[in-house]
Amino acid sequence: MTRDRKLAWDGCVNARDLGGLGTIKHGAVVRMEAPLRLSERGWAAAWAHGVRTVVDLRNTDEIAPGRTPAPPGITTVRAPLDPVGTPFHERWTRIDRLSSPLYFPALLAEHPELVVSAVRAVANAAPGCVVFHCAGGKDRTGLLALVLLTLAGATPAEIVADYLLTYERMKRTYEELGVRDQLTAVTELLSEHDTTIERSLTSTIASLNMPDFLLDNGLSEAELDALLTRLTG
């Protein structure tokens, strides 16, 4: 198993192991973009890394067949993180299209059940490494990573640096899609709200009282124990 956080899985540019941040062990959890371009060789590399569960944070209407299906033995669990059809979703679609860390505190406060559902999917997964992803692996993936890393005692600097890596790694993909540079777009958006990516994330991290946030919002003690064993065991 590689000890490098950056994972070279063919067809994927944004996969990285969270091991080494806080007390998370290597091979426990991996974050990435949607595995739409992952090749057979890429899936084989994921299998060799120990991946047995994929937690998909996208909405149902975002799901499309990938280049290559996951091999038998890898299970996909759906845990959508966007509260589609709610006043929250309508409001934040207007503010930042749920594409920046600006909405993280509001989601944690107003829809903690969605976050806990995603955490539960990680905790209750079959033995082996768990991959979690949204579309680009930036915000929904970034929020779940922030929660797991905060629980595992990662520093705000580590969490912010990990979040920012996605802008660099997805830059070419966004260019190919004709999408404006996301680091510039998000930086400008947050500036309009008198904050920065770094300050926004750091404030969110500081507001999370772990593990109380998880337990107060429905995660059981047994699930918390399972999660900690998976992450740090």
Phi, psi and omega in degrees: 000131181293146175262358179281131180294325179281125185253127182267079178258119186305124180096358181231134182248351191234027179269131175210141178282135179276359178300139181098348175263127188059225180256014181289133180273154176295141177085007180270306182220143179231139173251149181196175170280173177303136186280041184293328183258002182297126182274177176300320177294323178295317177295323178297322178292322177296317177299317180295333177284351178104005183294128177230347179222138174243124176258115184262117184267004183279163174282161183303320184286355178267346189283130178218154180298141177272176179301320181219133179291155175296145180291157174304140182104346173253119183260137175257131178243130179269130177215072184302137182254353177264124179280070184300140177085006180253161174303325178303311184296317180297317182295312185281340171296322178289324185283306184217013180056026182050044183230029176206164178288359180299326185274353185304308182300322180293319179295317179299325182278320188265332180225056180296336181298329179290319179295315180295324177299319178292318177297319180298322179298323176290315183298320187266005181295157177298159177308143182123177180287145176249127172260138171231146185203161168241235177269294180267353181076027185252295191264304176298316175297319180295323179291315178296320177299317180301317180295313181294318181292323177296316177302321183274008173080018175293149180282156174306321180298319178296317183293317179296315181298320179295317178301316184293336180303327183298322180300319180292314187284333180265000185303311182294321179298315178296322178298318179298328180274357181075023180267139179302148178309120189287328178296318178295314183298314182289321177300316180293319179299313181292329176298324178296336179257018175059042176211181177229170176302313183298314182291321180297313180294316182298321178295319178297315180300315182296333182278347183273114176265101185256143003271009184303321179305314182291314182292321180291342183246024167112349177286132181280163176300322179294320178292322177297317178299317180296321181295313181295323177296318179296315186284319191238346187312000000 
